[in-house]
Coordinates of C-alpha atoms in Angstrom, one line a residue:
Chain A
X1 CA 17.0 -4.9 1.8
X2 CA 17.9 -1.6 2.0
X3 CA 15.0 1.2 2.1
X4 CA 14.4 4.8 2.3
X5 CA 11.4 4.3 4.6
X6 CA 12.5 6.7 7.9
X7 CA 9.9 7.2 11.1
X8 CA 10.7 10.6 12.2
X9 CA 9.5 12.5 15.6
X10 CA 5.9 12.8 14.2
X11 CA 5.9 8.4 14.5
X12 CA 5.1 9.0 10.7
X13 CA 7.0 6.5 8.5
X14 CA 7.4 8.1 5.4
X15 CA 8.9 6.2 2.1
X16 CA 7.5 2.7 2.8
X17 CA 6.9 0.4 -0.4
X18 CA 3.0 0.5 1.1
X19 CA 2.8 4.4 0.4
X20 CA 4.7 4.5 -2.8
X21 CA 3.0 1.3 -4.1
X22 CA 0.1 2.8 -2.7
X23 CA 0.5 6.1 -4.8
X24 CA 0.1 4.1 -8.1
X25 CA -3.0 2.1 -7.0
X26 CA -4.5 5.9 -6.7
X27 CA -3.5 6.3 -10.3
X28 CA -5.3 3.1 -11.9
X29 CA -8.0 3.4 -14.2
X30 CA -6.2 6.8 -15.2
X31 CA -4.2 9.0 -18.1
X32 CA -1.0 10.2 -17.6
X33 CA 0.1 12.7 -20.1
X34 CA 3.6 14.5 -21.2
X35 CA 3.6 18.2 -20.9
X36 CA 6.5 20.0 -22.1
X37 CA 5.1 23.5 -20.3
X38 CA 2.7 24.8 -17.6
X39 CA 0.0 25.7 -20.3
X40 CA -0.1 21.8 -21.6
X41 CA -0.2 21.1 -18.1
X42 CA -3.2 23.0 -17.6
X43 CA -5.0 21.3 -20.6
X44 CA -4.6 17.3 -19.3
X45 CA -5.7 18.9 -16.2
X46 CA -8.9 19.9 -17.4
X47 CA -9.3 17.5 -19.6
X48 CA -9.1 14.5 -16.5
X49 CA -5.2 13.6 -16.6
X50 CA -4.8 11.9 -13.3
X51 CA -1.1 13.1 -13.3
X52 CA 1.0 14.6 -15.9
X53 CA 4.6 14.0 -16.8
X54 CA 6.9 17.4 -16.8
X55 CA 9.4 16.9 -19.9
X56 CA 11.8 18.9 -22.1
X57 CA 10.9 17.3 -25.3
X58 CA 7.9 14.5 -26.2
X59 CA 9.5 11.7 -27.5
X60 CA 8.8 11.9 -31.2
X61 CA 10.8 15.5 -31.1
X62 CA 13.5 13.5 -29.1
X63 CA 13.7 11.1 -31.9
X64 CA 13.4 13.7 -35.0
X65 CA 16.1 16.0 -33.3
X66 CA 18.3 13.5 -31.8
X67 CA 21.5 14.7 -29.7
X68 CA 21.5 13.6 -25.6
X69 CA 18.1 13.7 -24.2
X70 CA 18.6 14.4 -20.0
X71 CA 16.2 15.4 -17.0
X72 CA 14.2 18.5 -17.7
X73 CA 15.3 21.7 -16.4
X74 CA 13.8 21.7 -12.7
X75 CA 12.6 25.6 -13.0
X76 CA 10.3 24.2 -15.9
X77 CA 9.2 21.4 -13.8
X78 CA 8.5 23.8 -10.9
X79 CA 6.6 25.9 -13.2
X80 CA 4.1 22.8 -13.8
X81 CA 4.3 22.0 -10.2
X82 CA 3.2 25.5 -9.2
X83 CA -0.2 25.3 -12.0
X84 CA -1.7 22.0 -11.2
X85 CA -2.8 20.4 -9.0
X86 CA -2.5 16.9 -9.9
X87 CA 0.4 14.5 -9.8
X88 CA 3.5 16.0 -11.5
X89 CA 5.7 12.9 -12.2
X90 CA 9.7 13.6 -14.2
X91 CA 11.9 11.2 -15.9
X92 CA 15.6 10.5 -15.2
X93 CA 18.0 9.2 -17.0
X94 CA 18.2 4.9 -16.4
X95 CA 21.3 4.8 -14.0
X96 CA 21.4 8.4 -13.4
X97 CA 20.6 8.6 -9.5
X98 CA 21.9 12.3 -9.2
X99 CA 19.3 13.2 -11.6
X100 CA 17.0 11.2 -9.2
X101 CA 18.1 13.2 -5.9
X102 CA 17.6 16.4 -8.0
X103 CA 14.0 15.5 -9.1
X104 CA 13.3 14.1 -5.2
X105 CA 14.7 17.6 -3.8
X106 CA 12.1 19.2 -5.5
X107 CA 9.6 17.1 -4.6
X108 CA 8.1 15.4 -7.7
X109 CA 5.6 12.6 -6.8
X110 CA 7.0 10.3 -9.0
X111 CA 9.8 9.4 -10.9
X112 CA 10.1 8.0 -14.4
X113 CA 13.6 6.4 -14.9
X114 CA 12.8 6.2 -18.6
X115 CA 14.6 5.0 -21.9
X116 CA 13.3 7.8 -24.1
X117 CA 16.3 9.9 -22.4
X118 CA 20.1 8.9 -23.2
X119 CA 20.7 6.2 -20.5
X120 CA 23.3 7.5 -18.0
X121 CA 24.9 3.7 -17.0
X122 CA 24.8 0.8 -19.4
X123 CA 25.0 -1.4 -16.7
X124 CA 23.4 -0.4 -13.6
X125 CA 19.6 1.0 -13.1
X126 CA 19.0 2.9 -10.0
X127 CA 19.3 1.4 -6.8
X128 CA 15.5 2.9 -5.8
X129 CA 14.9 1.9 -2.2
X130 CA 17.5 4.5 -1.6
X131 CA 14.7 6.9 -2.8
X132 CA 11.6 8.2 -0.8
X133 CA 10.3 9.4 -4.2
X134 CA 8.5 6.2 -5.7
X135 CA 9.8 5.7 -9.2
X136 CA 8.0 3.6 -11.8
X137 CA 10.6 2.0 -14.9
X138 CA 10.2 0.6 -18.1
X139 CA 9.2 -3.2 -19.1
X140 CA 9.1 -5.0 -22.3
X141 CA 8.8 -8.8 -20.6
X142 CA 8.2 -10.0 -17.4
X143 CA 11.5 -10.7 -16.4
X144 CA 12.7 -7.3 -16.8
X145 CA 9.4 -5.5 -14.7
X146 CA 10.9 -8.6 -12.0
X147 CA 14.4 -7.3 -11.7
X148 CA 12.6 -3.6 -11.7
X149 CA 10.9 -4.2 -8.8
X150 CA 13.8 -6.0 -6.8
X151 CA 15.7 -2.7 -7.5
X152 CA 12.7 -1.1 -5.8
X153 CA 10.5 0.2 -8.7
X154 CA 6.7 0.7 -7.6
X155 CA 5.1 0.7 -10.4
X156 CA 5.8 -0.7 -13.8
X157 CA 5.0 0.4 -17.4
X158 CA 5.3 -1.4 -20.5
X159 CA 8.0 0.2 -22.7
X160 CA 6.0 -0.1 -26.1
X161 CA 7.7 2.5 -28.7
X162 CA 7.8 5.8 -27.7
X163 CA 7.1 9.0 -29.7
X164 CA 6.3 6.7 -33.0
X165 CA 2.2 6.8 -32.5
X166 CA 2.4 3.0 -33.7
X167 CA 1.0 1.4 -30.9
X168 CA 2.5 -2.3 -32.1
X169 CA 5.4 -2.7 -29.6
X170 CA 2.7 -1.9 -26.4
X171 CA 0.6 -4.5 -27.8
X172 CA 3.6 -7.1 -28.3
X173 CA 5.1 -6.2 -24.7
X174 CA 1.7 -6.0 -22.7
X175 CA 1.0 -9.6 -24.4
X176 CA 4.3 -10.7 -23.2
X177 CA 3.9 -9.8 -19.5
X178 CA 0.2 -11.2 -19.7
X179 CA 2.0 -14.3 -20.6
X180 CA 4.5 -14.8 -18.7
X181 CA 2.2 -14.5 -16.0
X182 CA -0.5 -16.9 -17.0
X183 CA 2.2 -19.1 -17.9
X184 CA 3.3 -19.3 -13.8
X185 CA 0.4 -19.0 -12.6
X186 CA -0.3 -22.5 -14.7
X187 CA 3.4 -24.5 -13.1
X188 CA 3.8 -26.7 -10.6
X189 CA 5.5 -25.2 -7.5
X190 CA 8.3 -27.1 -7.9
X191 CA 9.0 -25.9 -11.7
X192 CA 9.2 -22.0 -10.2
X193 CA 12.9 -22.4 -9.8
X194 CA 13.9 -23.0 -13.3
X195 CA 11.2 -20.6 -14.3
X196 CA 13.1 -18.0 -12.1
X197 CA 16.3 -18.5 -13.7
X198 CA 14.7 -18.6 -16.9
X199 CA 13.6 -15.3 -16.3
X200 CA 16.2 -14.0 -14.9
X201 CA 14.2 -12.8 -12.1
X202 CA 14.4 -13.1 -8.3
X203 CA 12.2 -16.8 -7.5
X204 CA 10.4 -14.4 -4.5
X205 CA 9.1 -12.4 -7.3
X206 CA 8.8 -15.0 -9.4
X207 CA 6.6 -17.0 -6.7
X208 CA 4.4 -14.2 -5.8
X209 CA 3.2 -14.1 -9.1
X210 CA 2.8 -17.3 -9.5
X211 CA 0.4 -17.3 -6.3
X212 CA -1.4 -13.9 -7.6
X213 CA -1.6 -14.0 -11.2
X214 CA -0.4 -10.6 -11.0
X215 CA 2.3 -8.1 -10.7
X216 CA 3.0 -7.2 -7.1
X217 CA 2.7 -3.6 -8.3
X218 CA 0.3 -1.4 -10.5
X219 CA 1.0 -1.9 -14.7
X220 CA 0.2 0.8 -16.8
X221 CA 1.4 0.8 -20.7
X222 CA 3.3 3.2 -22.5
X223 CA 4.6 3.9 -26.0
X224 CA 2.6 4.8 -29.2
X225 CA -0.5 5.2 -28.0
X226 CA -2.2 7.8 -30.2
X227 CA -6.4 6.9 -30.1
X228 CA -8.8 6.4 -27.6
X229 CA -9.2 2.8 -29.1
X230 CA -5.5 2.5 -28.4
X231 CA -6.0 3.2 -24.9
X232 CA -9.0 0.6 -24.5
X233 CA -7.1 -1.7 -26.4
X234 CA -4.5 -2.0 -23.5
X235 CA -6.8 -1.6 -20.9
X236 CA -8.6 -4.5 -22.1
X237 CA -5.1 -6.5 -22.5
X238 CA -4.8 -5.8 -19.1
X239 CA -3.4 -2.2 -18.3
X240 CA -4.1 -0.8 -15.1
X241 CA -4.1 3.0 -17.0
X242 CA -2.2 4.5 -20.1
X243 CA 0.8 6.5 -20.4
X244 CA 0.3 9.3 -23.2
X245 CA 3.3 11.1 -24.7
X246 CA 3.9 12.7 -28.0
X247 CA 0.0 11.1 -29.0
X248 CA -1.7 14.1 -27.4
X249 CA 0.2 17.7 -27.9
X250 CA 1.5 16.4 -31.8
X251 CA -2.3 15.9 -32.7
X252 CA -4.9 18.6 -34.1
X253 CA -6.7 19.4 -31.1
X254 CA -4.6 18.3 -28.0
X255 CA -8.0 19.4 -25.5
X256 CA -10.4 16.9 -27.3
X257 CA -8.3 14.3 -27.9
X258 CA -7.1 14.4 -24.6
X259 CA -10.6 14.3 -23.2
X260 CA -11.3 11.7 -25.3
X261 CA -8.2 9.3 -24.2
X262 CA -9.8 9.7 -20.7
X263 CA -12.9 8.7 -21.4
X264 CA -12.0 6.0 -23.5
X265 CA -10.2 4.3 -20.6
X266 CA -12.6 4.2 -17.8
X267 CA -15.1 2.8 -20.3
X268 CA -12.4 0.7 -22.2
X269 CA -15.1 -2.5 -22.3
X270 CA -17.9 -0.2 -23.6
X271 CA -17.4 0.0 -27.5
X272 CA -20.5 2.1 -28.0
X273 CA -18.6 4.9 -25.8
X274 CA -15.7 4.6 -27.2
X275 CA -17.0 5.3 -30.2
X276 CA -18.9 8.0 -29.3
X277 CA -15.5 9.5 -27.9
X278 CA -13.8 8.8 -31.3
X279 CA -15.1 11.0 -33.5
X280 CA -13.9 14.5 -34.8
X281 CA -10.9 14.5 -32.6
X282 CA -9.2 16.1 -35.9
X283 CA -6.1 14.8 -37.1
X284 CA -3.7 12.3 -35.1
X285 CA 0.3 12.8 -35.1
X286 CA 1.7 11.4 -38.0
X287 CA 4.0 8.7 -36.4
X288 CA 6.2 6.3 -38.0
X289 CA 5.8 2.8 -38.2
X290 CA 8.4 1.0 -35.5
X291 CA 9.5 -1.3 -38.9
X292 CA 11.0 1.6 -40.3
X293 CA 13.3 2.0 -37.4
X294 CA 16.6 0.5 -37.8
X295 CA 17.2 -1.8 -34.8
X296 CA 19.7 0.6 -32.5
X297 CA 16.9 4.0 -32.5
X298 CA 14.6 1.7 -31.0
X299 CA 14.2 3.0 -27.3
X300 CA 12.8 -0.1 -26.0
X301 CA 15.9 -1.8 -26.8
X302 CA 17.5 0.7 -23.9
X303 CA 17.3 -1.0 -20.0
X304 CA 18.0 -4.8 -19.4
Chain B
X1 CA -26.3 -9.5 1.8
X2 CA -25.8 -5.7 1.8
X3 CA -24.8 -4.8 -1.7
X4 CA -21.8 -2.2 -1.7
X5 CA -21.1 0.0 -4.6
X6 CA -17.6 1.2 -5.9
X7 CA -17.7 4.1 -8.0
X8 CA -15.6 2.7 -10.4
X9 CA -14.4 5.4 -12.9
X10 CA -11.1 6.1 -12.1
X11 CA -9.0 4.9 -8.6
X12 CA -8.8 2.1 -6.6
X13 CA -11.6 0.1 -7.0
X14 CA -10.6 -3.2 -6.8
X15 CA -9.2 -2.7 -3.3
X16 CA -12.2 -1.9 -2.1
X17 CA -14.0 -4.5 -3.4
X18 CA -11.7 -6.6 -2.0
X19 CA -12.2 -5.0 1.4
X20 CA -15.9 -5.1 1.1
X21 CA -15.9 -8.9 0.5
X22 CA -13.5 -9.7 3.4
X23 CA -16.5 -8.1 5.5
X24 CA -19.3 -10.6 4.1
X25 CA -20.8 -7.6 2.1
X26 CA -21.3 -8.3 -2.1
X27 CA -18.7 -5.4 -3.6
X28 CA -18.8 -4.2 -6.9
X29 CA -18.5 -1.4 -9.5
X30 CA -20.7 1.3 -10.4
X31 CA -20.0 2.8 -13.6
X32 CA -24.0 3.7 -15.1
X33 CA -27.2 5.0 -13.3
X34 CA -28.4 1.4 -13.0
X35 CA -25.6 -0.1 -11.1
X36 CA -26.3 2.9 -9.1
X37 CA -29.8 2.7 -8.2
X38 CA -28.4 -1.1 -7.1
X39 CA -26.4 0.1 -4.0
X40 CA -27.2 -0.3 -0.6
X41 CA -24.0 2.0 0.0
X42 CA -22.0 3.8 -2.1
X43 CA -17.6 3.9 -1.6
X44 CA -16.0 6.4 -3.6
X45 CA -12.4 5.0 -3.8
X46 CA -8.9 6.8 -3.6
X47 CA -7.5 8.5 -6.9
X48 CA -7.8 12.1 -8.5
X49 CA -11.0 13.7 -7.7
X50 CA -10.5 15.8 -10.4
X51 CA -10.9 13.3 -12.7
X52 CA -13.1 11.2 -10.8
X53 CA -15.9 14.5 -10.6
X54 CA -15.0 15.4 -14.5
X55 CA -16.3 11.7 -15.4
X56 CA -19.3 11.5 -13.2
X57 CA -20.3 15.3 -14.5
X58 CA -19.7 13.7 -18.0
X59 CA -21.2 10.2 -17.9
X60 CA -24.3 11.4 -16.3
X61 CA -23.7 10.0 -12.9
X62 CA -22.6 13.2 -11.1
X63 CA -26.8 14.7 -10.5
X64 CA -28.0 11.1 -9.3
X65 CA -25.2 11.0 -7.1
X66 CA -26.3 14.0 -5.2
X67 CA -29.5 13.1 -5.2
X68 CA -29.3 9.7 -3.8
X69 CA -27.1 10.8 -1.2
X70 CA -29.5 13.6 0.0
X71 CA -32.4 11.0 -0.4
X72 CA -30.3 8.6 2.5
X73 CA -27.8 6.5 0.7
X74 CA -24.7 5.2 2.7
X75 CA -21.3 6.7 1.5
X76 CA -18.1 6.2 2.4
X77 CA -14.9 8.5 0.9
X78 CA -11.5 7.7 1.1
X79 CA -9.6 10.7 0.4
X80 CA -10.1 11.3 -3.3
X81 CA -13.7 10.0 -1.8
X82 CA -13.2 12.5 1.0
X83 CA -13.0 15.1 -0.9
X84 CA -15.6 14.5 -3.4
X85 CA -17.9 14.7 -0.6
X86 CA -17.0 18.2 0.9
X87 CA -19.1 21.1 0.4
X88 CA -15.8 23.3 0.6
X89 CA -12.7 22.6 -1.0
X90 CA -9.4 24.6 -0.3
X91 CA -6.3 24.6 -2.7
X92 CA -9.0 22.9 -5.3
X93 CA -8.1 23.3 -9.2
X94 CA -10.2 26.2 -10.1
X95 CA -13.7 25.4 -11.1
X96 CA -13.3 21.8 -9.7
X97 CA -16.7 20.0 -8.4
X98 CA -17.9 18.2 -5.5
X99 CA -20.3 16.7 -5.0
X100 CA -20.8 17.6 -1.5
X101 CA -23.0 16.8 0.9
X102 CA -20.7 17.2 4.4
X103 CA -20.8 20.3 6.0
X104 CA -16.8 20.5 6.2
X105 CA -13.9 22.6 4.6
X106 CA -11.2 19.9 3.0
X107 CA -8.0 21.0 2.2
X108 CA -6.4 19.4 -0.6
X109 CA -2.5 17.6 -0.4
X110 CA -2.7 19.4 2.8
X111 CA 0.3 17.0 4.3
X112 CA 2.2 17.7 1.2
X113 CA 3.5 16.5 -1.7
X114 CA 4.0 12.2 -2.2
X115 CA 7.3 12.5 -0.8
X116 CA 5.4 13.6 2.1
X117 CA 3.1 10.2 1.9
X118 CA 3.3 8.7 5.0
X119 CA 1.9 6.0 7.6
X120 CA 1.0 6.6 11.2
X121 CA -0.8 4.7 13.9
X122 CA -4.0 6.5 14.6
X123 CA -6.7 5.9 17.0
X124 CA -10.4 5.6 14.9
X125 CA -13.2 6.4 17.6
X126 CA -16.0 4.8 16.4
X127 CA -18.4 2.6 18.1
X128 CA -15.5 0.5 20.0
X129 CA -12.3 2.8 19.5
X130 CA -9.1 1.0 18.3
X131 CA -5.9 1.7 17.4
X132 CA -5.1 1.1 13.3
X133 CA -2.3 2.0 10.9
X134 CA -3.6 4.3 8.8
X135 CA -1.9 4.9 5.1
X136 CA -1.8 8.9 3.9
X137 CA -1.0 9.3 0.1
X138 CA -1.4 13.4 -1.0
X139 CA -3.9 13.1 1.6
X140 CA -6.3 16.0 2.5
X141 CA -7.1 17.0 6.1
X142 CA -10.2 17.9 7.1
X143 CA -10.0 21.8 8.1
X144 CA -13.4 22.8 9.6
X145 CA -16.5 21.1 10.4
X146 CA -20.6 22.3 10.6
X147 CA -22.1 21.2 14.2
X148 CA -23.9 17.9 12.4
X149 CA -20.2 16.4 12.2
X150 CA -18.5 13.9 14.5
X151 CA -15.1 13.6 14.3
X152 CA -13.4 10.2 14.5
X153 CA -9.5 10.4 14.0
X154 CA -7.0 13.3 14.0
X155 CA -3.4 13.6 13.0
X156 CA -1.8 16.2 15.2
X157 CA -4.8 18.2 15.5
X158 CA -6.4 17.9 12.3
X159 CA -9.4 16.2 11.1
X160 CA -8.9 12.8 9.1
X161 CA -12.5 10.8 9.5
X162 CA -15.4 12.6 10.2
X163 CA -19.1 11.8 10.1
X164 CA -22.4 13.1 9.5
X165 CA -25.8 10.8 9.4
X166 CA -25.4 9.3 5.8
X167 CA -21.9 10.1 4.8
X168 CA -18.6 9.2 5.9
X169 CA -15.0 10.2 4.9
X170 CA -11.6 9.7 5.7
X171 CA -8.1 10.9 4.8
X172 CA -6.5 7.5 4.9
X173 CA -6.5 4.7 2.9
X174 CA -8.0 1.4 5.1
X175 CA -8.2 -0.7 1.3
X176 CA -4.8 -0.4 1.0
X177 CA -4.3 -2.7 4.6
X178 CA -5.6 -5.9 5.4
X179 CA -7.4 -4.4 8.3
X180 CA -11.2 -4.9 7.4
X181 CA -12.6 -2.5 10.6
X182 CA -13.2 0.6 8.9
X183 CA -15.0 -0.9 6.0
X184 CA -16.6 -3.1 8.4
X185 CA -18.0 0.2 10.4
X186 CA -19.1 1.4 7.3
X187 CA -20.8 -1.6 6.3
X188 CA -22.3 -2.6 9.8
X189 CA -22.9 1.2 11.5
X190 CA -24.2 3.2 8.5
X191 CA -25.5 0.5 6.0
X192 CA -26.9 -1.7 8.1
X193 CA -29.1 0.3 10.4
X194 CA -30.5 2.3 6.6
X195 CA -31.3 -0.5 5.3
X196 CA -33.5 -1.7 8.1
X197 CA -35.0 1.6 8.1
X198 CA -35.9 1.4 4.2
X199 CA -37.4 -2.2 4.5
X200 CA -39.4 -0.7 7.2
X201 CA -40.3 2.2 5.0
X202 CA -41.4 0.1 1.8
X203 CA -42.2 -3.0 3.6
X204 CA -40.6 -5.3 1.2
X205 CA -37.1 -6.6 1.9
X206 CA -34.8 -4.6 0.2
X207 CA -32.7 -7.7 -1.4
X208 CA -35.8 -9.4 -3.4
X209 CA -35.3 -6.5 -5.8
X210 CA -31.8 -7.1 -6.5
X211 CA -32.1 -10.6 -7.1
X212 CA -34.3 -10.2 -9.7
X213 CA -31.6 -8.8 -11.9

């Protein structure tokens, strides 16, 4: 397989799948927030974001403004770069692998090729081992995160709804890839094949995770997540950390809730504390329930 | 058994406790003050030591932390861990704490940005030096040291394990390899020989106590 992975003069060998794996196993057990400027940057930062994601718009403006969503404008993304210093991570477009060059040219640590922006190729995700960026991509079932990683994704999220604040679709897709994995882990070797093509996944993956019980990379969630006891709630179905987008900077007091989120998912098993973390976090964002959306706005729907 | 702590509030834990297995030792997580006062040796895993300190300064764990350390625990920091344990920090977030503890100046991201991430073969000079393959992610370097410190592996000149009595940091990530030897250093060169030294101290064998749990 192809892959960006290059030992230069120094004998360092940069771009491995170990290093950009490796990143994500730094990031478990962690928050990762959207910031749409340098100042919300500064608040997940203080409030224990273990990375922050630079973006033009949080997904429920995105969905009340409409029009083509894209990559972010690299001069804001510097801006965040150049006031914290945590992890600043940037979404692509799903297919768009110039946006991808542009966002590894000025060094983000990760990259999000994400269906809250207008997908770029209805066909064909990025080819990532081209990359030495590590990118993570959207799941809602296990064969999809499978076909992800084959195209070189190191690190997967379940898709949920973004930008609704209705936390339904995480539960449904994080339940799905908990699943599908218990369900292989539970076959005779000799069934794998069948469940390969069943899943439309490569049978390497497909037996690796049969062996491990786990994905070969780290699984955070994504998509409505709006409470700390939305955060625990995945973590106990299995998350490795939580993705937080329009749930923080659309609520009444972005620092606290923020803090809060954090909290809540290192002590996700501790309902006492997440209690505690719970209250007087003023008002949450509004959201929409994902019924209400007619079938084709749904962004999970985007990437196959 | 030796009983090996993993701070476990934000990183990765469960590669260390993994590690810490492979070498015989009994791994876990510490997340309260009890699971704390349990530990024969304390790891303080890879991840954002921003967070990590935040967390420990919130739950309560950050004073006893110090104070077991300065009282003789064994610690071992990988480089959010590294980090955490410096008493000087450069290109830290402003206000960001440490716990501290090692006389050196850390310098954080110091071989860049994750694009930057790399591997390299080092040579770790410890006890019987050997040759590992050592895993950087936004790694710091280590960029002074007080005359207490050994150093035990460089990367083109610059610090990336050092030692002083207790405590024990590197740059690198050894739980992210199969390669059990650094742990195992940890475990048999800085746990080990305390422990002996506490039973001698108290006169009881450490391990009764934590069996009675």
């Amino acid at each position: 397989m192809a892959n960006a992975s290059d030992q230069g003069s120094t004998g360092r060998v940069v771009g491995s799948s170990r290093v950009k794996r490796g990143m994500a196993e730094m990031l478990k057990g962690g928050v990762i927030m959207d910031v749409v400027n340098a100042e919300q940057a500064k608040i997940a930062e203080d409030a224990g974001a273990v990375a922050v994601m630079a973006l033009e718009r949080v997904p429920a403006d995105i969905r009340a403004q409409g029009g083509v969503a894209r990559m972010s404008d690299p001069e804001m993304i510097a801006q965040i770069q150049a006031t914290v210093t945590i992890p600043v991570m940037a979404k692509a477009r799903i297919g768009h692998f110039v946006e991808a060059q542009v966002l590894q040219a000025i060094g983000v640590d990760y990259i999000d090729e994400s269906e809250v922006l207008t997908p770029a190729d209805y066909t064909h995700h990025i080819d990532k081992w081209n990359f030495t960026v590590p990118f993570v991509c959207g799941a809602t079932n296990l064969g999809e995160a499978l076909r992800r990683i084959n195209e070189g994704a190191a690190m997967i999220r379940s898709k949920g709804e973004a930008g609704t604040g209705d936390v339904s679709n995480a539960t449904t897709h994080m339940r799905s890839i908990g699943d599908e994995m218990r369900r292989l882990s539970s076959m005779r070797e000799d069934e794998l094949y069948v469940a390969a093509k069943e899943l439309q996944a490569p049978y390497e993956l497909v037996k690796e995770v049969a062996e491990s019980g786990r994905l070969p990379v780290v699984l955070f969630t994504a998509g409505g997540i709006a409470t700390p006891a939305d955060a625990a709630m995945m973590m106990q179905l299995g998350a490795d950390g939580v993705f937080v987008g329009s749930g923080i900077f659309k609520s009444g007091d972005p620092a606290k809730r923020a803090e809060a989120i954090v909290k809540a998912t290192t002590y996700f098993s501790d309902p006492k504390i997440v209690a505690e973390t719970s209250k007087g976090l003023g008002e949450a964002m509004v959201g929409i329930n994902v019924a209400d959306i007619p079938v084709p706005h749904r962004l999970a729907e985007r990437g196959w | 058994m030796s009983r090996i702590g993993v701070l476990a509030l934000q990183g990765d834990v469960r590669e260390h406790i993994r590690a810490i297995g492979e070498c015989g030792a009994d791994g876990f997580p510490v997340k309260s003050r009890a699971e704390l006062a349990s530990c024969d040796g304390l790891i303080i895993p890879g991840g954002e030591s921003t967070t990590i300190a935040k967390l420990a300064r919130n739950f309560g764990l950050f004073d006893p932390i110090v104070d077991a350390m300065s009282a003789g625990l064994p610690v071992y920091g990988s480089c959010a861990g590294m980090i955490l344990l410096a008493d000087r920090v450069l290109d830290a977030m402003s206000g960001q704490e440490t716990f501290g503890g090692l006389d050196v100046t850390v310098r954080r991201n110091a071989f860049g940005r994750q694009v930057d991430s790399f591997e390299s073969e080092i040579e770790f000079a410890a006890g019987k030096p050997f040759k590992m393959t050592a895993v950087f992610i936004r790694a710091p370097w280590v960029e002074a040291v007080g005359d207490s410190v050994a150093v035990l592996a460089e990367v083109d000149g610059h610090a990336v394990a050092v030692r002083s009595r207790n405590l024990f940091a590197t740059s690198f990530h050894p739980e992210l390899t199969n390669d059990t030897r650094v742990h195992r250093y940890f475990i048999e060169e800085i746990v080990a020989p305390n422990m002996v030294r506490s039973n001698s101290l108290t006169g009881a064998p450490r391990g009764s106590e934590g069996e009675l749990r």
